[in-house]
Short mmCIF file of C-alpha atoms and ligand atoms in Angstrom, two decimals:
data_model
loop_
_atom_site.label_atom_id
_atom_site.label_comp_id
_atom_site.label_asym_id
_atom_site.label_seq_id
_atom_site.Cartn_x
_atom_site.Cartn_y
_atom_site.Cartn_z
CA MET A 1 7.05 37.66 9.45
CA GLU A 2 4.86 35.16 10.16
CA ALA A 3 4.95 32.48 12.59
CA VAL A 4 4.85 29.15 11.30
CA GLY A 5 6.00 25.10 13.27
CA LEU A 6 8.31 24.46 11.05
CA LEU A 7 10.17 25.54 7.99
CA VAL A 8 11.80 23.29 5.83
CA HIS A 9 14.80 25.10 3.82
CA SER A 10 17.76 24.60 1.59
CA ALA A 11 16.46 21.75 -0.53
CA GLY A 12 18.54 20.89 -3.45
CA GLN A 13 15.73 19.31 -5.30
CA LEU A 14 12.02 19.83 -3.08
CA CYS A 15 10.03 17.28 -5.22
CA VAL A 16 6.10 18.56 -5.19
CA VAL A 17 5.29 15.43 -7.33
CA PRO A 18 1.97 17.38 -8.40
CA ALA A 19 -1.44 15.89 -8.47
CA HIS A 20 -3.66 16.89 -11.49
CA ASP A 21 -6.72 18.51 -10.91
CA GLY A 22 -7.05 16.52 -7.73
CA GLU A 23 -6.59 13.68 -9.58
CA PRO A 24 -3.58 10.92 -9.78
CA GLN A 25 -1.05 11.60 -12.42
CA ARG A 26 -2.29 9.12 -15.42
CA GLY A 27 -1.19 7.60 -18.66
CA ALA A 28 1.70 9.78 -20.07
CA SER A 29 1.45 12.47 -17.59
CA LEU A 30 3.13 9.73 -14.45
CA GLY A 31 5.99 11.32 -13.65
CA GLU A 32 6.25 15.12 -13.30
CA LEU A 33 7.55 15.94 -10.19
CA ALA A 34 7.53 19.80 -10.18
CA ILE A 35 11.06 20.32 -8.61
CA VAL A 36 11.83 23.44 -6.83
CA GLU A 37 15.63 24.34 -6.82
CA ASP A 38 17.05 25.28 -3.42
CA GLY A 39 13.69 25.01 -1.88
CA ALA A 40 11.67 25.77 1.11
CA LEU A 41 8.08 24.38 2.84
CA ALA A 42 6.49 25.73 5.36
CA VAL A 43 4.09 24.37 7.78
CA ARG A 44 1.27 25.35 10.04
CA ASP A 45 -0.46 22.87 12.16
CA GLY A 46 1.48 20.16 10.87
CA ARG A 47 0.19 21.42 7.00
CA ILE A 48 1.99 22.15 4.41
CA VAL A 49 0.80 26.33 3.85
CA ASP A 50 3.61 27.52 1.30
CA VAL A 51 6.35 26.26 -1.03
CA GLY A 52 8.73 27.82 -3.17
CA PRO A 53 12.76 29.22 -3.38
CA SER A 54 14.69 29.21 0.38
CA ALA A 55 15.67 32.97 -0.05
CA GLU A 56 11.93 33.68 -0.13
CA LEU A 57 10.38 31.59 2.20
CA ARG A 58 13.31 32.41 4.89
CA GLY A 59 12.29 35.80 4.39
CA ARG A 60 8.63 35.89 5.18
CA TYR A 61 8.54 33.04 7.85
CA SER A 62 9.93 32.94 11.17
CA PRO A 63 9.54 29.28 12.15
CA MET A 64 9.48 27.45 15.76
CA GLN A 65 11.76 24.73 13.95
CA GLU A 66 13.68 25.03 10.87
CA VAL A 67 15.32 21.80 8.86
CA ASP A 68 18.21 22.95 7.25
CA ALA A 69 17.61 20.22 3.97
CA GLY A 70 21.78 20.97 3.77
CA GLY A 71 21.25 21.29 -0.34
CA ARG A 72 19.69 17.26 -0.32
CA CYS A 73 16.81 16.05 -2.08
CA VAL A 74 13.38 17.00 -0.34
CA ILE A 75 10.19 14.14 -1.96
CA PRO A 76 6.73 13.78 -0.20
CA GLY A 77 6.58 10.21 2.15
CA PHE A 78 6.30 7.10 0.77
CA VAL A 79 2.79 6.38 0.41
CA ASP A 80 2.28 2.27 0.55
CA PRO A 81 -1.49 1.79 -1.05
CA HIS A 82 -1.09 -2.83 -0.37
CA THR A 83 0.60 -4.69 2.84
CA HIS A 84 -1.26 -7.47 5.20
CA ILE A 85 -0.33 -6.20 8.61
CA PRO A 86 -0.72 -7.23 10.84
CA TRP A 87 -0.05 -10.79 10.42
CA TYR A 88 1.54 -13.31 13.07
CA GLY A 89 4.52 -15.29 12.74
CA ASP A 90 6.31 -16.78 9.77
CA ARG A 91 6.56 -19.13 6.64
CA ALA A 92 10.50 -19.66 6.10
CA ASN A 93 9.47 -22.96 5.62
CA GLU A 94 7.60 -22.43 2.99
CA PHE A 95 10.20 -20.21 1.03
CA GLU A 96 12.51 -23.28 1.57
CA GLN A 97 10.00 -25.49 0.08
CA ARG A 98 9.50 -23.11 -2.95
CA LEU A 99 13.48 -23.16 -3.43
CA ALA A 100 13.50 -27.06 -3.33
CA GLY A 101 10.40 -26.57 -6.49
CA ALA A 102 6.71 -26.04 -4.67
CA THR A 103 5.13 -23.55 -6.16
CA TYR A 104 3.08 -20.63 -4.02
CA MET A 105 -0.59 -22.48 -5.46
CA GLU A 106 0.93 -25.99 -4.47
CA ILE A 107 1.84 -24.85 -1.11
CA MET A 108 -1.12 -23.70 -0.94
CA ALA A 109 -3.70 -26.28 -2.08
CA ALA A 110 -1.50 -28.37 0.55
CA GLY A 111 -3.10 -26.31 3.22
CA GLY A 112 -0.23 -24.33 3.74
CA GLY A 113 0.61 -20.41 2.36
CA ILE A 114 -2.42 -18.07 3.44
CA MET A 115 -3.89 -20.96 5.39
CA SER A 116 -0.53 -21.43 7.95
CA THR A 117 -0.21 -17.22 8.38
CA VAL A 118 -4.41 -17.36 9.44
CA ARG A 119 -3.39 -20.04 12.23
CA GLN A 120 -0.65 -18.44 13.23
CA THR A 121 -2.43 -14.84 13.55
CA ARG A 122 -5.71 -16.63 15.14
CA GLN A 123 -3.79 -17.88 18.23
CA ALA A 124 -1.87 -14.85 18.43
CA GLU A 125 -3.41 -12.86 21.47
CA PRO A 126 -4.54 -9.49 20.40
CA ALA A 127 -1.51 -7.51 22.92
CA GLU A 128 0.54 -9.79 20.42
CA LEU A 129 -0.49 -9.32 17.28
CA VAL A 130 0.09 -5.81 17.91
CA ALA A 131 3.24 -6.34 19.69
CA ASP A 132 5.12 -8.50 16.48
CA ASN A 133 3.36 -5.44 13.77
CA LEU A 134 5.09 -2.53 15.74
CA PRO A 135 8.42 -2.89 14.57
CA ARG A 136 7.48 -3.88 11.43
CA LEU A 137 6.42 -0.57 11.00
CA ALA A 138 9.14 1.24 12.48
CA ARG A 139 11.41 -0.35 9.67
CA MET A 140 8.64 0.98 6.65
CA LEU A 141 8.72 4.70 8.76
CA ARG A 142 12.57 4.63 8.66
CA ASN A 143 12.62 3.41 4.86
CA GLY A 144 9.85 6.64 4.44
CA THR A 145 6.38 5.33 4.41
CA THR A 146 4.57 7.57 6.13
CA SER A 147 0.94 6.44 4.96
CA ALA A 148 -0.05 3.04 4.58
CA GLU A 149 -3.00 0.61 3.80
CA ALA A 150 -3.40 -2.81 6.21
CA LYS A 151 -5.36 -5.78 5.60
CA THR A 152 -7.43 -8.28 7.30
CA GLY A 153 -7.48 -11.39 5.66
CA TYR A 154 -5.70 -13.60 8.06
CA GLY A 155 -8.30 -14.42 10.55
CA LEU A 156 -11.18 -16.09 8.29
CA ASP A 157 -13.58 -15.68 11.30
CA THR A 158 -16.11 -13.48 12.52
CA ALA A 159 -14.33 -13.09 15.85
CA ALA A 160 -10.60 -13.24 14.73
CA GLU A 161 -11.19 -10.67 11.54
CA LEU A 162 -12.25 -8.06 14.13
CA LYS A 163 -9.25 -8.80 15.84
CA GLN A 164 -7.52 -8.28 12.91
CA LEU A 165 -9.30 -4.90 12.14
CA ASP A 166 -8.95 -3.45 16.27
CA ALA A 167 -5.13 -4.72 15.99
CA ILE A 168 -4.91 -2.05 12.88
CA ARG A 169 -6.38 0.43 14.75
CA SER A 170 -4.69 0.00 17.56
CA LEU A 171 -1.29 0.03 15.89
CA ASP A 172 -2.48 3.31 13.59
CA ALA A 173 -2.70 4.82 17.71
CA GLN A 174 0.19 4.12 18.67
CA GLN A 175 2.86 5.45 15.91
CA PRO A 176 3.39 7.80 13.11
CA VAL A 177 2.61 5.59 9.86
CA GLU A 178 -1.21 6.22 9.45
CA LEU A 179 -2.41 3.43 8.70
CA ILE A 180 -6.16 2.56 6.26
CA ALA A 181 -7.93 -0.42 6.89
CA THR A 182 -9.41 -2.77 4.42
CA PHE A 183 -11.04 -5.50 6.14
CA MET A 184 -10.58 -9.04 4.12
CA PRO A 185 -12.28 -11.49 5.21
CA ALA A 186 -12.65 -13.10 1.27
CA HIS A 187 -8.25 -13.49 1.37
CA ALA A 188 -8.93 -17.54 0.75
CA VAL A 189 -11.42 -20.10 1.30
CA PRO A 190 -10.11 -21.06 4.96
CA SER A 191 -9.62 -25.04 5.42
CA GLU A 192 -13.07 -25.48 7.78
CA TYR A 193 -14.91 -25.48 4.20
CA ASP A 194 -13.03 -27.20 2.08
CA GLY A 195 -14.68 -28.13 -1.57
CA LYS A 196 -17.69 -25.11 0.28
CA ALA A 197 -16.00 -22.06 -1.26
CA ASN A 198 -20.28 -21.27 -1.53
CA GLU A 199 -21.21 -21.65 1.70
CA TYR A 200 -18.22 -19.38 2.71
CA VAL A 201 -19.16 -16.56 0.94
CA ASP A 202 -22.75 -16.96 2.35
CA ARG A 203 -21.01 -16.39 5.94
CA VAL A 204 -18.82 -13.43 3.99
CA VAL A 205 -22.00 -11.96 2.81
CA GLU A 206 -24.54 -12.42 5.28
CA GLU A 207 -22.20 -12.20 8.02
CA MET A 208 -18.93 -10.89 8.34
CA LEU A 209 -19.38 -8.12 6.22
CA PRO A 210 -22.41 -6.90 8.12
CA ALA A 211 -20.16 -7.24 11.19
CA GLY A 212 -17.57 -5.21 9.70
CA ALA A 213 -20.12 -2.68 8.80
CA ASP A 214 -21.13 -2.46 12.52
CA TRP A 215 -17.41 -1.59 13.69
CA MET A 216 -16.95 0.99 10.86
CA ARG A 217 -19.61 2.64 12.55
CA GLN A 218 -19.32 2.97 15.73
CA ARG A 219 -16.08 4.23 15.20
CA ASP A 220 -17.55 6.73 12.26
CA VAL A 221 -14.33 5.24 10.06
CA THR A 222 -14.95 3.66 6.37
CA LEU A 223 -13.40 0.71 5.96
CA PHE A 224 -12.40 -0.38 2.21
CA CYS A 225 -12.87 -3.96 1.62
CA ASP A 226 -10.92 -5.97 -1.12
CA VAL A 227 -11.01 -9.49 -2.34
CA PHE A 228 -8.72 -12.12 -3.40
CA CYS A 229 -10.09 -13.22 -6.53
CA GLU A 230 -8.15 -16.36 -7.71
CA ASP A 231 -8.42 -19.38 -8.98
CA GLY A 232 -8.08 -21.50 -5.76
CA ALA A 233 -9.56 -17.80 -3.64
CA PHE A 234 -13.00 -16.86 -4.99
CA ASP A 235 -13.52 -16.50 -8.53
CA LEU A 236 -15.38 -13.72 -10.77
CA ALA A 237 -19.40 -14.18 -9.54
CA GLN A 238 -18.23 -15.09 -6.00
CA SER A 239 -16.25 -11.71 -6.35
CA ARG A 240 -18.90 -9.70 -7.62
CA ARG A 241 -21.24 -10.74 -5.32
CA ILE A 242 -18.90 -10.11 -1.92
CA LEU A 243 -17.82 -6.21 -3.54
CA GLU A 244 -21.62 -5.57 -5.20
CA ARG A 245 -22.73 -6.56 -1.05
CA ALA A 246 -19.91 -4.15 0.29
CA ALA A 247 -20.75 -1.67 -1.74
CA ALA A 248 -24.34 -1.69 -0.61
CA LEU A 249 -23.62 -2.07 3.37
CA GLY A 250 -20.69 1.64 2.29
CA TYR A 251 -17.69 -0.30 2.16
CA ARG A 252 -14.87 1.40 -0.82
CA LEU A 253 -13.72 -1.28 -2.55
CA LYS A 254 -10.48 -3.05 -3.88
CA ILE A 255 -9.39 -6.28 -5.45
CA HIS A 256 -7.04 -8.70 -5.84
CA ALA A 257 -6.95 -9.71 -9.42
CA ASP A 258 -5.22 -11.03 -12.14
CA GLU A 259 -1.85 -12.37 -10.36
CA PHE A 260 -1.85 -15.45 -11.57
CA ALA A 261 -5.10 -15.76 -13.50
CA ALA A 262 -7.12 -13.53 -15.78
CA LEU A 263 -10.55 -13.89 -14.07
CA GLY A 264 -12.04 -10.91 -15.52
CA GLY A 265 -11.42 -9.18 -11.55
CA THR A 266 -9.91 -5.39 -13.23
CA ALA A 267 -13.07 -5.14 -15.33
CA LEU A 268 -14.82 -5.84 -12.07
CA ALA A 269 -13.44 -2.99 -10.78
CA VAL A 270 -13.88 -0.69 -13.17
CA GLU A 271 -17.44 -1.57 -13.33
CA LEU A 272 -18.30 -1.26 -9.60
CA GLY A 273 -15.95 1.94 -8.99
CA ALA A 274 -13.40 0.46 -7.01
CA VAL A 275 -10.48 2.85 -6.20
CA SER A 276 -8.06 -0.07 -6.43
CA ALA A 277 -7.22 -3.07 -8.52
CA ASP A 278 -3.64 -4.38 -7.56
CA HIS A 279 -1.33 -6.71 -8.92
CA LEU A 280 -2.96 -6.75 -12.30
CA VAL A 281 -0.08 -9.09 -14.29
CA GLN A 282 -2.12 -11.15 -16.59
CA THR A 283 -4.52 -8.74 -17.05
CA PRO A 284 -5.60 -8.64 -20.46
CA GLU A 285 -5.91 -5.87 -23.11
CA ALA A 286 -9.40 -5.42 -22.85
CA ASP A 287 -9.40 -4.98 -18.95
CA ILE A 288 -6.23 -2.53 -20.09
CA ALA A 289 -8.04 -0.57 -21.80
CA ALA A 290 -11.50 0.02 -19.03
CA LEU A 291 -8.41 1.09 -16.43
CA GLY A 292 -8.08 3.90 -18.87
CA ARG A 293 -11.31 4.75 -19.34
CA GLY A 294 -12.53 4.05 -15.81
CA ARG A 295 -11.17 6.29 -12.28
CA THR A 296 -9.72 2.95 -10.26
CA VAL A 297 -6.35 2.92 -9.86
CA ALA A 298 -3.90 0.06 -11.08
CA VAL A 299 -1.38 -1.01 -8.30
CA ALA A 300 1.18 -2.72 -9.23
CA LEU A 301 3.20 -5.16 -6.52
CA PRO A 302 6.48 -6.04 -8.43
CA GLY A 303 7.84 -6.92 -4.43
CA THR A 304 5.41 -9.96 -5.10
CA PRO A 305 6.49 -11.32 -8.12
CA PHE A 306 10.17 -10.77 -7.26
CA GLY A 307 9.09 -12.66 -3.92
CA LEU A 308 7.95 -15.57 -6.12
CA THR A 309 11.04 -16.09 -8.43
CA ARG A 310 13.19 -19.33 -8.31
CA TRP A 311 16.50 -19.23 -10.24
CA ASP A 312 14.71 -21.85 -12.82
CA ALA A 313 11.12 -19.75 -12.66
CA PRO A 314 11.04 -16.36 -13.95
CA GLN A 315 7.81 -14.73 -12.94
CA ALA A 316 5.78 -12.34 -14.79
CA TYR A 317 5.29 -8.16 -13.79
CA THR A 318 2.76 -5.39 -14.22
CA PRO A 319 2.39 -4.53 -17.55
CA ALA A 320 3.01 -1.22 -16.75
CA ARG A 321 3.91 0.28 -20.02
CA ARG A 322 0.76 -0.72 -21.35
CA ILE A 323 -1.47 0.27 -18.85
CA LEU A 324 -0.01 4.19 -18.78
CA ALA A 325 -0.55 3.86 -22.52
CA ALA A 326 -3.98 3.39 -22.38
CA GLY A 327 -3.81 5.79 -19.95
CA GLY A 328 -4.23 4.46 -16.69
CA ALA A 329 -3.45 5.29 -13.42
CA LEU A 330 -0.62 3.24 -11.93
CA ALA A 331 0.68 3.23 -7.92
CA LEU A 332 3.49 1.15 -6.53
CA ALA A 333 3.18 -0.60 -3.42
CA THR A 334 4.75 -3.40 -1.21
CA ASP A 335 2.39 -6.39 -0.81
CA CYS A 336 4.29 -7.16 2.31
CA ASN A 337 3.29 -10.18 3.50
CA PRO A 338 5.14 -13.01 5.22
CA GLY A 339 3.84 -15.31 1.84
CA THR A 340 4.92 -14.01 -0.93
CA SER A 341 6.44 -9.90 -0.70
CA TRP A 342 8.39 -9.79 2.91
CA CYS A 343 9.36 -6.35 1.40
CA GLU A 344 8.65 -3.41 4.27
CA SER A 345 10.54 -0.59 1.89
CA MET A 346 9.22 1.28 -0.82
CA GLN A 347 12.76 2.28 -1.98
CA MET A 348 13.15 -1.27 -2.75
CA VAL A 349 9.98 -1.67 -4.50
CA ILE A 350 10.85 1.52 -7.16
CA ALA A 351 14.07 0.02 -7.77
CA LEU A 352 11.90 -3.00 -8.92
CA ALA A 353 9.42 -0.87 -10.48
CA CYS A 354 13.24 0.49 -12.89
CA ARG A 355 14.30 -2.37 -13.85
CA MET A 356 11.38 -4.36 -14.05
CA LEU A 357 8.28 -2.74 -15.49
CA GLY A 358 9.98 -0.16 -17.17
CA LEU A 359 9.45 3.03 -15.63
CA THR A 360 11.58 5.55 -14.95
CA GLN A 361 12.63 7.06 -11.64
CA ALA A 362 10.60 9.92 -11.80
CA GLN A 363 7.91 7.45 -12.72
CA ALA A 364 8.49 5.50 -10.04
CA LEU A 365 8.40 7.74 -7.53
CA ALA A 366 4.94 9.62 -8.83
CA ALA A 367 3.83 5.96 -8.44
CA ALA A 368 4.94 5.88 -5.16
CA THR A 369 3.52 9.07 -3.13
CA VAL A 370 0.70 10.87 -5.20
CA ASN A 371 -0.82 8.26 -7.08
CA ALA A 372 -0.29 5.63 -4.44
CA ALA A 373 -2.59 8.64 -1.98
CA PHE A 374 -5.34 7.70 -4.77
CA ALA A 375 -4.84 4.59 -4.24
CA ILE A 376 -6.18 4.49 -0.93
CA GLY A 377 -8.70 7.47 -0.90
CA ARG A 378 -6.46 10.01 0.34
CA GLY A 379 -5.07 11.80 -2.98
CA HIS A 380 -6.39 15.27 -1.53
CA GLU A 381 -4.89 14.96 2.06
CA VAL A 382 -1.47 13.23 1.05
CA GLY A 383 1.24 11.94 -1.45
CA SER A 384 2.25 15.45 -2.40
CA LEU A 385 4.30 18.37 -1.15
CA GLU A 386 1.51 20.80 -2.26
CA VAL A 387 -0.11 23.64 -0.19
CA GLY A 388 -2.87 22.36 1.92
CA LYS A 389 -1.32 18.75 2.31
CA GLN A 390 -0.69 17.27 5.65
CA ALA A 391 3.53 17.89 5.89
CA ASP A 392 4.38 14.52 5.08
CA LEU A 393 7.80 14.59 3.95
CA LEU A 394 11.27 13.29 3.33
CA VAL A 395 14.93 13.88 3.44
CA LEU A 396 16.92 12.00 1.93
CA ASP A 397 20.53 11.26 2.15
CA THR A 398 21.26 12.31 -1.90
CA ASP A 399 20.56 15.91 -3.99
CA ASP A 400 19.52 13.82 -6.73
CA TYR A 401 16.54 12.50 -6.36
CA ARG A 402 16.99 9.42 -9.64
CA GLN A 403 19.83 7.62 -6.68
CA VAL A 404 16.14 6.67 -5.27
CA GLY A 405 15.57 3.10 -7.91
CA TYR A 406 19.26 3.54 -9.01
CA GLN A 407 20.58 2.51 -5.41
CA PHE A 408 18.81 -0.41 -4.20
CA GLY A 409 19.05 -2.08 -1.05
CA GLY A 410 20.17 0.53 1.54
CA ASN A 411 17.91 3.11 2.78
CA LEU A 412 18.16 6.93 1.66
CA VAL A 413 15.97 8.20 3.94
CA LYS A 414 18.01 10.44 6.62
CA THR A 415 14.74 12.76 8.45
CA VAL A 416 11.04 11.99 8.34
CA VAL A 417 8.44 14.37 9.07
CA LYS A 418 4.98 13.25 10.07
CA LYS A 419 2.32 15.40 10.19
CA GLY A 420 4.84 18.39 10.26
CA ARG A 421 6.45 16.68 13.27
CA VAL A 422 10.23 15.20 12.83
CA VAL A 423 9.77 11.58 13.70
CA ILE A 424 13.18 10.24 12.36
CA GLN A 425 16.11 12.22 12.73
O1 LIG B 501 -1.22 -10.36 -2.21
N1 LIG B 501 -2.66 -12.88 -3.07
C1 LIG B 501 -2.87 -13.44 -2.27
N2 LIG B 501 -2.76 -12.25 -1.12
C2 LIG B 501 -1.41 -12.11 -0.68
C3 LIG B 501 -0.31 -13.21 -0.85
C4 LIG B 501 -0.76 -13.53 1.14
C5 LIG B 501 0.26 -14.61 1.98
O2 LIG B 501 0.84 -15.57 1.26
O3 LIG B 501 -0.56 -14.53 2.69
C6 LIG B 501 -0.33 -10.87 -2.01
O4 LIG B 501 0.75 -12.02 -2.58
FE1 LIG B 502 -2.02 -8.62 -1.30
#
């Protein structure tokens, strides 16, 4: 018998959700779960060393710890590849204004919206910012998220943006959800630069991006850089300038594109080799075709149109089926933020994706795990239950993975294992 740290066994369905030759599940191939019935998985030093039938693995390994799934479903931990954590405060007042008829963009143009959270986040002491976001991450973990992207973008000056980066690093160290950091000084034009967007872009490329690059070199990490390419935020030329400078400084790239207006951000992302392009609601056919040819992962955020819905103002969603028909790689994320989508649950996102994007439960599950990992450059490490990967997994309180997506508003997660350690029981 071989010694291992952990053996998870007796899973009615063990969903491996494999990558395809080290790549995301693209186009028509999205939704492969590779289910092992009565499955088991052995873990050594936090990594998966074997996957197979329970009877075989129980005869092969003597584990220090066992998780008996008792016929339940075991799936990879969810990866949430787009959040705006950390932020400080809330905007319940703006939600009330939206219920009374104001639009998100009107509130933003009047100095609220992102700027309102920027004011609250700038004022928070670093320790307050961390303390305010820790419970949020604890709730996400309970709901099955084991890795997440976290962005700056509520600082919008050099010191406050770096304060957010430090908060992300501290949050990552203090709890089990692994955080992948993104620097986003171009999330909005701050009110100090009203009418002077180009001057702010100068500031971003000349001062802020180099400061973030110093931060990453000192800590030996690679940051993503993201930009909000949108009417009322940064136009296509400004977005290009920012992303090209970021690439030259060693950042990997992301973009917020086509949320309200199609400015060409998705094609720009593919051209620049961005790791992901996110939102993609108004994306034109030519840009969808570009996603099919390129390697950029399309990240759909169905919590955002849902969060922006008013009873008389139905919202458009990402044309996910057209992206898949073009051969694109599709992932799902919460966009967790205080303005448009305060959603901490990937299970809720899967439920929305099944209804509003037209995905099957299997497609949505793969988009929320293996493809989501590729959307943050972590597809080689997390997102699937393949040998060699980090042992990040969930035992669900059901024997059928299809309950995820079918049920909504609750939490089907019973047990969470992160890097081979049981962190929620
Ligand atoms: O992805 N669209 C831009 N940024 C966020 C919203 C941030 C906010 O409103 O605070 C988004 O939806
Ligand atoms: Fe966002």
